[in-house]
Amino acid sequence: VLEGIQFGSRESYEFTRMYNKRHERLQKGEPDPGVWNRCEIQTNDEKAQVLAEAFGRYGYLAIAGSLAASLDFKERGSGGVDHAYRWE
């Protein structure tokens, strides 16, 4: 069972992690908190400053915009360019 997924790396400008926090808590033997899915975004350098300023102006819409801009899902073979090496 997939309990989490991450995009990017901690060394990149943006690292996104989505996971089942409830599962994590239950594995630690803690009381069941109910449904608890978590999304964390870690930004570095200039990207962190830009996102913080955008959050101050637009609230959570800034976070949604950052996710939409950084996560770009593709189907294999789509786009007319062969990037098969990325699927290994």
N, CA, C and O atoms as a MOPAC input file, in Angstrom:
PM7 MOZYME 1SCF
protein

 N      0.84900 1    -1.18000 1     0.00000 1
 C      0.00000 1     0.00000 1     0.00000 1
 C      0.89100 1     1.23900 1     0.00000 1
 O      1.76500 1     1.38700 1     0.85500 1
 N      0.66400 1     2.11500 1    -0.95600 1
 C      1.42900 1     3.35600 1    -1.04400 1
 C      0.91900 1     4.32600 1     0.00600 1
 O     -0.24900 1     4.71600 1    -0.02900 1
 N      1.76300 1     4.71500 1     0.92400 1
 C      1.35600 1     5.64100 1     1.99000 1
 C      1.90200 1     7.04300 1     1.76500 1
 O      1.60000 1     7.94800 1     2.54300 1
 N      2.70100 1     7.24500 1     0.71400 1
 C      3.22400 1     8.57800 1     0.45300 1
 C      3.96100 1     8.64500 1    -0.86500 1
 O      4.32700 1     7.62100 1    -1.44300 1
 N      4.17400 1     9.85900 1    -1.33300 1
 C      4.89600 1    10.08300 1    -2.57300 1
 C      5.62500 1    11.41300 1    -2.45900 1
 O      5.15200 1    12.32900 1    -1.78700 1
 N      6.76700 1    11.51900 1    -3.11100 1
 C      7.49700 1    12.78000 1    -3.07600 1
 C      7.94700 1    13.16400 1    -4.47900 1
 O      8.15700 1    12.31200 1    -5.34200 1
 N      8.08900 1    14.47000 1    -4.68000 1
 C      8.48800 1    15.02900 1    -5.96200 1
 C      9.66300 1    15.95700 1    -5.73300 1
 O      9.64000 1    16.78700 1    -4.82400 1
 N     10.68700 1    15.81900 1    -6.55500 1
 C     11.87500 1    16.64900 1    -6.42000 1
 C     12.83300 1    16.03900 1    -5.41700 1
 O     12.69500 1    14.88000 1    -5.02500 1
 N     13.80100 1    16.83300 1    -5.01100 1
 C     14.75500 1    16.38900 1    -4.00200 1
 C     14.95600 1    17.51400 1    -2.99400 1
 O     14.63900 1    18.67200 1    -3.26800 1
 N     15.47400 1    17.16700 1    -1.85000 1
 C     15.67800 1    18.17100 1    -0.80200 1
 C     16.69100 1    19.24100 1    -1.23200 1
 O     16.70100 1    20.34400 1    -0.68500 1
 N     17.52800 1    18.91700 1    -2.19600 1
 C     18.53900 1    19.85700 1    -2.66800 1
 C     18.01500 1    20.80400 1    -3.75300 1
 O     18.67700 1    21.78900 1    -4.07900 1
 N     16.83400 1    20.51600 1    -4.31400 1
 C     16.27900 1    21.34900 1    -5.38100 1
 C     15.59300 1    22.58500 1    -4.78800 1
 O     15.47100 1    22.71000 1    -3.57000 1
 N     15.15100 1    23.49100 1    -5.65600 1
 C     14.47200 1    24.69100 1    -5.19100 1
 C     13.15100 1    24.37600 1    -4.51400 1
 O     12.70300 1    25.11700 1    -3.64000 1
 N     12.51500 1    23.25500 1    -4.92500 1
 C     11.23900 1    22.88000 1    -4.31900 1
 C     11.15100 1    21.37100 1    -4.18000 1
 O     11.45200 1    20.62600 1    -5.11300 1
 N     10.73800 1    20.93900 1    -3.01700 1
 C     10.56600 1    19.52400 1    -2.69900 1
 C      9.16100 1    19.36800 1    -2.12800 1
 O      8.80400 1    20.04000 1    -1.16000 1
 N      8.36600 1    18.48600 1    -2.72400 1
 C      6.98300 1    18.28200 1    -2.28400 1
 C      6.80100 1    16.84700 1    -1.82700 1
 O      7.22800 1    15.90600 1    -2.49600 1
 N      6.16200 1    16.69500 1    -0.68000 1
 C      5.89700 1    15.37300 1    -0.12100 1
 C      4.42000 1    15.31200 1     0.24100 1
 O      3.89400 1    16.21800 1     0.88700 1
 N      3.74800 1    14.23500 1    -0.17800 1
 C      2.35300 1    14.00300 1     0.18900 1
 C      2.27500 1    12.62700 1     0.83200 1
 O      2.77900 1    11.64700 1     0.28400 1
 N      1.64500 1    12.56000 1     1.98900 1
 C      1.58500 1    11.26200 1     2.67000 1
 C      0.39900 1    11.16600 1     3.61900 1
 O     -0.27400 1    12.15100 1     3.92300 1
 N      0.17300 1     9.94000 1     4.07300 1
 C     -0.90500 1     9.61400 1     4.98500 1
 C     -0.38300 1     9.76100 1     6.41300 1
 O      0.23500 1     8.84300 1     6.95300 1
 N     -0.63200 1    10.90300 1     7.01000 1
 C     -0.16200 1    11.18100 1     8.37600 1
 C     -0.81800 1    10.23600 1     9.38300 1
 O     -0.20000 1     9.87800 1    10.38600 1
 N     -2.05100 1     9.83200 1     9.12700 1
 C     -2.74500 1     8.88900 1    10.01700 1
 C     -1.95500 1     7.58600 1    10.11000 1
 O     -1.74400 1     7.05700 1    11.20100 1
 N     -1.51900 1     7.07300 1     8.95700 1
 C     -0.74200 1     5.83400 1     8.92000 1
 C      0.53900 1     5.99400 1     9.74800 1
 O      0.90700 1     5.10500 1    10.51600 1
 N      1.20600 1     7.12500 1     9.58200 1
 C      2.43600 1     7.38600 1    10.33600 1
 C      2.17100 1     7.35100 1    11.84000 1
 O      2.93000 1     6.73700 1    12.59000 1
 N      1.10000 1     8.00700 1    12.28000 1
 C      0.75600 1     8.04400 1    13.70000 1
 C      0.41400 1     6.65300 1    14.24200 1
 O      0.84800 1     6.27800 1    15.33100 1
 N     -0.36700 1     5.89400 1    13.46900 1
 C     -0.74100 1     4.54800 1    13.91300 1
 C      0.48000 1     3.64700 1    14.02500 1
 O      0.56100 1     2.82800 1    14.94000 1
 N      1.44700 1     3.78800 1    13.09200 1
 C      2.67400 1     2.99200 1    13.14500 1
 C      3.47600 1     3.28600 1    14.41000 1
 O      4.21400 1     2.42600 1    14.89200 1
 N      3.33700 1     4.48900 1    14.94600 1
 C      4.03200 1     4.87400 1    16.17500 1
 C      3.25900 1     4.45100 1    17.42200 1
 O      3.71500 1     4.68000 1    18.54300 1
 N      2.08200 1     3.83100 1    17.22900 1
 C      1.27000 1     3.39600 1    18.35800 1
 C      0.45900 1     4.50600 1    18.99300 1
 O     -0.03800 1     4.34700 1    20.10800 1
 N      0.31600 1     5.61800 1    18.30900 1
 C     -0.45000 1     6.74500 1    18.83400 1
 C     -1.94100 1     6.54000 1    18.55800 1
 O     -2.30000 1     5.72300 1    17.71100 1
 N     -2.81300 1     7.26600 1    19.25800 1
 C     -4.27000 1     7.14000 1    19.03700 1
 C     -4.64100 1     7.49200 1    17.59800 1
 O     -3.98700 1     8.31300 1    16.95600 1
 N     -5.69100 1     6.86300 1    17.11300 1
 C     -6.15300 1     7.09600 1    15.74600 1
 C     -6.69300 1     8.52500 1    15.60800 1
 O     -7.68500 1     8.87700 1    16.24600 1
 N     -6.03800 1     9.35200 1    14.77100 1
 C     -6.51100 1    10.72800 1    14.60900 1
 C     -7.60400 1    10.87200 1    13.55100 1
 O     -8.09700 1    11.97700 1    13.32100 1
 N     -7.98800 1     9.76800 1    12.90400 1
 C     -8.95100 1     9.83900 1    11.80600 1
 C     -8.22600 1    10.18300 1    10.50700 1
 O     -6.99800 1    10.11900 1    10.44300 1
 N     -8.97200 1    10.54100 1     9.49100 1
 C     -8.38000 1    10.84900 1     8.18900 1
 C     -7.44100 1    12.04500 1     8.32800 1
 O     -7.81700 1    13.09000 1     8.86000 1
 N     -6.21600 1    11.87200 1     7.84200 1
 C     -5.24000 1    12.94900 1     7.93700 1
 C     -4.22200 1    12.79700 1     6.81200 1
 O     -3.19300 1    12.14300 1     6.98500 1
 N     -4.50400 1    13.39400 1     5.67600 1
 C     -3.57500 1    13.39600 1     4.55500 1
 C     -2.81600 1    14.71000 1     4.59700 1
 O     -3.39600 1    15.76900 1     4.83800 1
 N     -1.51800 1    14.63100 1     4.36100 1
 C     -0.68000 1    15.81400 1     4.53100 1
 C      0.11300 1    16.10300 1     3.26900 1
 O      0.57800 1    15.18500 1     2.59200 1
 N      0.26400 1    17.37400 1     2.95700 1
 C      1.08800 1    17.82700 1     1.84100 1
 C      2.07900 1    18.84000 1     2.38900 1
 O      1.68500 1    19.83100 1     3.00200 1
 N      3.36100 1    18.59400 1     2.16900 1
 C      4.40400 1    19.50600 1     2.63200 1
 C      5.18800 1    20.00700 1     1.43200 1
 O      5.52500 1    19.23800 1     0.53100 1
 N      5.47400 1    21.29500 1     1.42600 1
 C      6.30600 1    21.88800 1     0.38700 1
 C      7.51300 1    22.51700 1     1.07100 1
 O      7.36900 1    23.35100 1     1.96500 1
 N      8.68800 1    22.11500 1     0.64600 1
 C      9.92200 1    22.69600 1     1.16900 1
 C     10.57100 1    23.47300 1     0.03100 1
 O     10.87700 1    22.90200 1    -1.01600 1
 N     10.78000 1    24.76700 1     0.22900 1
 C     11.39900 1    25.59500 1    -0.79600 1
 C     12.72700 1    26.13400 1    -0.28000 1
 O     12.93600 1    26.25200 1     0.92700 1
 N     13.60100 1    26.45300 1    -1.18800 1
 C     14.92500 1    26.94700 1    -0.83900 1
 C     15.24100 1    28.23300 1    -1.58500 1
 O     14.65000 1    28.53200 1    -2.62200 1
 N     16.17000 1    28.97200 1    -1.04400 1
 C     16.72700 1    30.16100 1    -1.67800 1
 C     15.64800 1    31.16700 1    -2.06500 1
 O     14.73600 1    31.43700 1    -1.28300 1
 N     15.75000 1    31.71000 1    -3.24800 1
 C     14.84200 1    32.75000 1    -3.72100 1
 C     13.40000 1    32.25700 1    -3.80700 1
 O     12.46500 1    33.01900 1    -3.55900 1
 N     13.22000 1    30.98900 1    -4.15700 1
 C     11.86600 1    30.41600 1    -4.27000 1
 C     11.13300 1    30.51600 1    -2.92600 1
 O      9.93000 1    30.77600 1    -2.89700 1
 N     11.84900 1    30.31300 1    -1.82300 1
 C     11.23400 1    30.40200 1    -0.49600 1
 C     10.73600 1    31.81400 1    -0.21700 1
 O      9.63900 1    31.99500 1     0.31100 1
 N     11.53500 1    32.81100 1    -0.56800 1
 C     11.14700 1    34.20200 1    -0.34400 1
 C      9.93000 1    34.57600 1    -1.19100 1
 O      9.00000 1    35.21900 1    -0.70500 1
 N      9.94600 1    34.16800 1    -2.45500 1
 C      8.83700 1    34.46900 1    -3.36300 1
 C      7.54400 1    33.82300 1    -2.86400 1
 O      6.49000 1    34.45900 1    -2.86400 1
 N      7.62500 1    32.54900 1    -2.43700 1
 C      6.43000 1    31.85200 1    -1.95500 1
 C      5.91600 1    32.46700 1    -0.65700 1
 O      4.70500 1    32.57600 1    -0.46300 1
 N      6.81600 1    32.86700 1     0.22700 1
 C      6.39000 1    33.49700 1     1.48300 1
 C      5.66200 1    34.81000 1     1.22000 1
 O      4.64300 1    35.09200 1     1.85100 1
 N      6.17700 1    35.61200 1     0.29600 1
 C      5.51800 1    36.87900 1    -0.04600 1
 C      4.16100 1    36.63000 1    -0.70100 1
 O      3.18900 1    37.32500 1    -0.40400 1
 N      4.09500 1    35.63800 1    -1.59200 1
 C      2.82700 1    35.30600 1    -2.25100 1
 C      1.81000 1    34.79700 1    -1.23800 1
 O      0.62500 1    35.11800 1    -1.33100 1
 N      2.26600 1    34.00500 1    -0.27100 1
 C      1.36000 1    33.50300 1     0.76200 1
 C      0.80600 1    34.66400 1     1.58800 1
 O     -0.36900 1    34.65800 1     1.95600 1
 N      1.64000 1    35.65000 1     1.87700 1
 C      1.19400 1    36.82700 1     2.61600 1
 C      0.10900 1    37.59800 1     1.87500 1
 O     -0.78700 1    38.17400 1     2.49200 1
 N      0.19500 1    37.60500 1     0.56400 1
 C     -0.78200 1    38.34400 1    -0.24600 1
 C     -2.01900 1    37.53000 1    -0.57500 1
 O     -3.13800 1    38.04000 1    -0.51000 1
 N     -1.82300 1    36.25300 1    -0.93100 1
 C     -2.92000 1    35.44300 1    -1.47800 1
 C     -3.32700 1    34.25500 1    -0.62000 1
 O     -4.26400 1    33.53900 1    -0.97200 1
 N     -2.64900 1    34.03200 1     0.49100 1
 C     -2.98100 1    32.90700 1     1.35300 1
 C     -2.72300 1    31.56600 1     0.67000 1
 O     -1.75600 1    31.40800 1    -0.07500 1
 N     -3.60200 1    30.61100 1     0.93600 1
 C     -3.39400 1    29.25300 1     0.43100 1
 C     -3.48100 1    29.14600 1    -1.08600 1
 O     -3.03500 1    28.14800 1    -1.65100 1
 N     -4.03700 1    30.13700 1    -1.75500 1
 C     -4.03300 1    30.12800 1    -3.22400 1
 C     -2.60600 1    30.15100 1    -3.76000 1
 O     -2.33200 1    29.58600 1    -4.81900 1
 N     -1.70300 1    30.79600 1    -3.04100 1
 C     -0.29200 1    30.82400 1    -3.44800 1
 C      0.30800 1    29.42000 1    -3.40900 1
 O      1.09600 1    29.05400 1    -4.28000 1
 N     -0.06600 1    28.63900 1    -2.40100 1
 C      0.43100 1    27.27000 1    -2.28600 1
 C     -0.11400 1    26.42000 1    -3.42900 1
 O      0.63200 1    25.67000 1    -4.05900 1
 N     -1.40400 1    26.53600 1    -3.69500 1
 C     -2.01500 1    25.78700 1    -4.80000 1
 C     -1.35900 1    26.16100 1    -6.12200 1
 O     -1.10200 1    25.29000 1    -6.95300 1
 N     -1.08700 1    27.43700 1    -6.32200 1
 C     -0.42600 1    27.88300 1    -7.54300 1
 C      0.97800 1    27.34000 1    -7.67000 1
 O      1.40800 1    26.97100 1    -8.76300 1
 N      1.69100 1    27.28700 1    -6.57100 1
 C      3.04900 1    26.73700 1    -6.58200 1
 C      3.03400 1    25.26100 1    -6.93500 1
 O      3.85900 1    24.79900 1    -7.72400 1
 N      2.09400 1    24.51400 1    -6.35100 1
 C      1.96700 1    23.08900 1    -6.67800 1
 C      1.62200 1    22.89500 1    -8.14800 1
 O      2.21500 1    22.04800 1    -8.81700 1
 N      0.67800 1    23.66400 1    -8.65300 1
 C      0.26000 1    23.53400 1   -10.05100 1
 C      1.41200 1    23.85300 1   -10.99600 1
 O      1.54600 1    23.22700 1   -12.04800 1
 N      2.23800 1    24.81800 1   -10.62800 1
 C      3.35500 1    25.21300 1   -11.48600 1
 C      4.49900 1    24.20800 1   -11.45300 1
 O      5.21700 1    24.06200 1   -12.44200 1
 N      4.67900 1    23.51700 1   -10.33600 1
 C      5.84000 1    22.63900 1   -10.21600 1
 C      5.55600 1    21.17400 1   -10.52000 1
 O      6.47800 1    20.43300 1   -10.86200 1
 N      4.29900 1    20.73600 1   -10.40500 1
 C      3.96500 1    19.34600 1   -10.69200 1
 C      3.32000 1    19.27000 1   -12.07500 1
 O      2.21800 1    19.77500 1   -12.28800 1
 N      4.01400 1    18.64200 1   -12.99700 1
 C      3.56000 1    18.56300 1   -14.38000 1
 C      3.56700 1    17.09000 1   -14.78800 1
 O      4.60800 1    16.55300 1   -15.16700 1
 N      2.41600 1    16.44400 1   -14.71100 1
 C      2.32200 1    15.02200 1   -14.99400 1
 C      2.16400 1    14.77600 1   -16.48800 1
 O      1.43700 1    15.49900 1   -17.17000 1
 N      2.84400 1    13.76100 1   -16.99100 1
 C      2.81100 1    13.40700 1   -18.40300 1
 C      2.48600 1    11.92300 1   -18.55200 1
 O      2.76200 1    11.11600 1   -17.66500 1
 N      1.89800 1    11.59000 1   -19.68400 1
 C      1.71300 1    10.18600 1   -20.02800 1
 C      2.91200 1     9.74500 1   -20.84200 1
 O      3.49800 1    10.53700 1   -21.57900 1
 N      3.26800 1     8.49800 1   -20.70900 1
 C      4.37200 1     7.98000 1   -21.50900 1
 C      4.06500 1     8.15000 1   -22.98300 1
 O      2.96900 1     7.82900 1   -23.44200 1
 N      5.03900 1     8.65800 1   -23.71800 1
 C      4.88600 1     8.80200 1   -25.16200 1
 C      4.10400 1    10.02700 1   -25.58100 1
 O      3.90500 1    10.23300 1   -26.77900 1
 N      3.64900 1    10.85600 1   -24.64300 1
 C      2.88600 1    12.05200 1   -25.02200 1
 C      3.84100 1    13.20100 1   -25.30700 1
 O      4.99000 1    13.18400 1   -24.86500 1
 N      3.37700 1    14.17800 1   -26.02900 1
 C      4.16200 1    15.37900 1   -26.26400 1
 C      5.01500 1    15.34200 1   -27.51100 1
 O      5.64900 1    16.34100 1   -27.85000 1
 N      5.04900 1    14.22900 1   -28.19500 1
 C      5.79100 1    14.16100 1   -29.44500 1
 C      7.29600 1    14.03600 1   -29.29700 1
 O      7.99700 1    13.92700 1   -30.30300 1
 N      7.81800 1    14.04600 1   -28.07600 1
 C      9.25500 1    13.91500 1   -27.86300 1
 C      9.48600 1    12.67200 1   -27.02100 1
 O      8.78300 1    12.43200 1   -26.03900 1
 N     10.47500 1    11.88900 1   -27.41600 1
 C     10.76400 1    10.65100 1   -26.70400 1
 C     11.67100 1    10.93300 1   -25.51300 1
 O     12.85800 1    11.21400 1   -25.67900 1
 N     11.10900 1    10.85700 1   -24.32400 1
 C     11.87700 1    11.01100 1   -23.09000 1
 C     11.85800 1     9.70300 1   -22.30200 1
 O     11.73500 1     9.70600 1   -21.07700 1
 N     11.98000 1     8.59800 1   -23.01100 1
 C     11.88400 1     7.28400 1   -22.38000 1
 C     12.89900 1     7.11300 1   -21.25600 1
 O     12.62900 1     6.40500 1   -20.28500 1
 N     14.05500 1     7.74600 1   -21.37100 1
 C     15.07100 1     7.60300 1   -20.34100 1
 C     14.56400 1     8.07400 1   -18.97800 1
 O     15.07900 1     7.63000 1   -17.95200 1
 N     13.57700 1     8.95200 1   -18.94300 1
 C     13.04700 1     9.45300 1   -17.67100 1
 C     12.19900 1     8.41100 1   -16.95900 1
 O     11.95600 1     8.54100 1   -15.75900 1
 N     11.74400 1     7.38600 1   -17.66000 1
 C     10.82500 1     6.40200 1   -17.08200 1
 C     11.55600 1     5.21800 1   -16.47700 1
 O     10.91700 1     4.31000 1   -15.94500 1
 N     12.86000 1     5.20500 1   -16.54400 1
 C     13.62200 1     4.05600 1   -16.01100 1
 C     13.83800 1     4.15800 1   -14.54500 1
 O     14.45800 1     3.27700 1   -13.95000 1

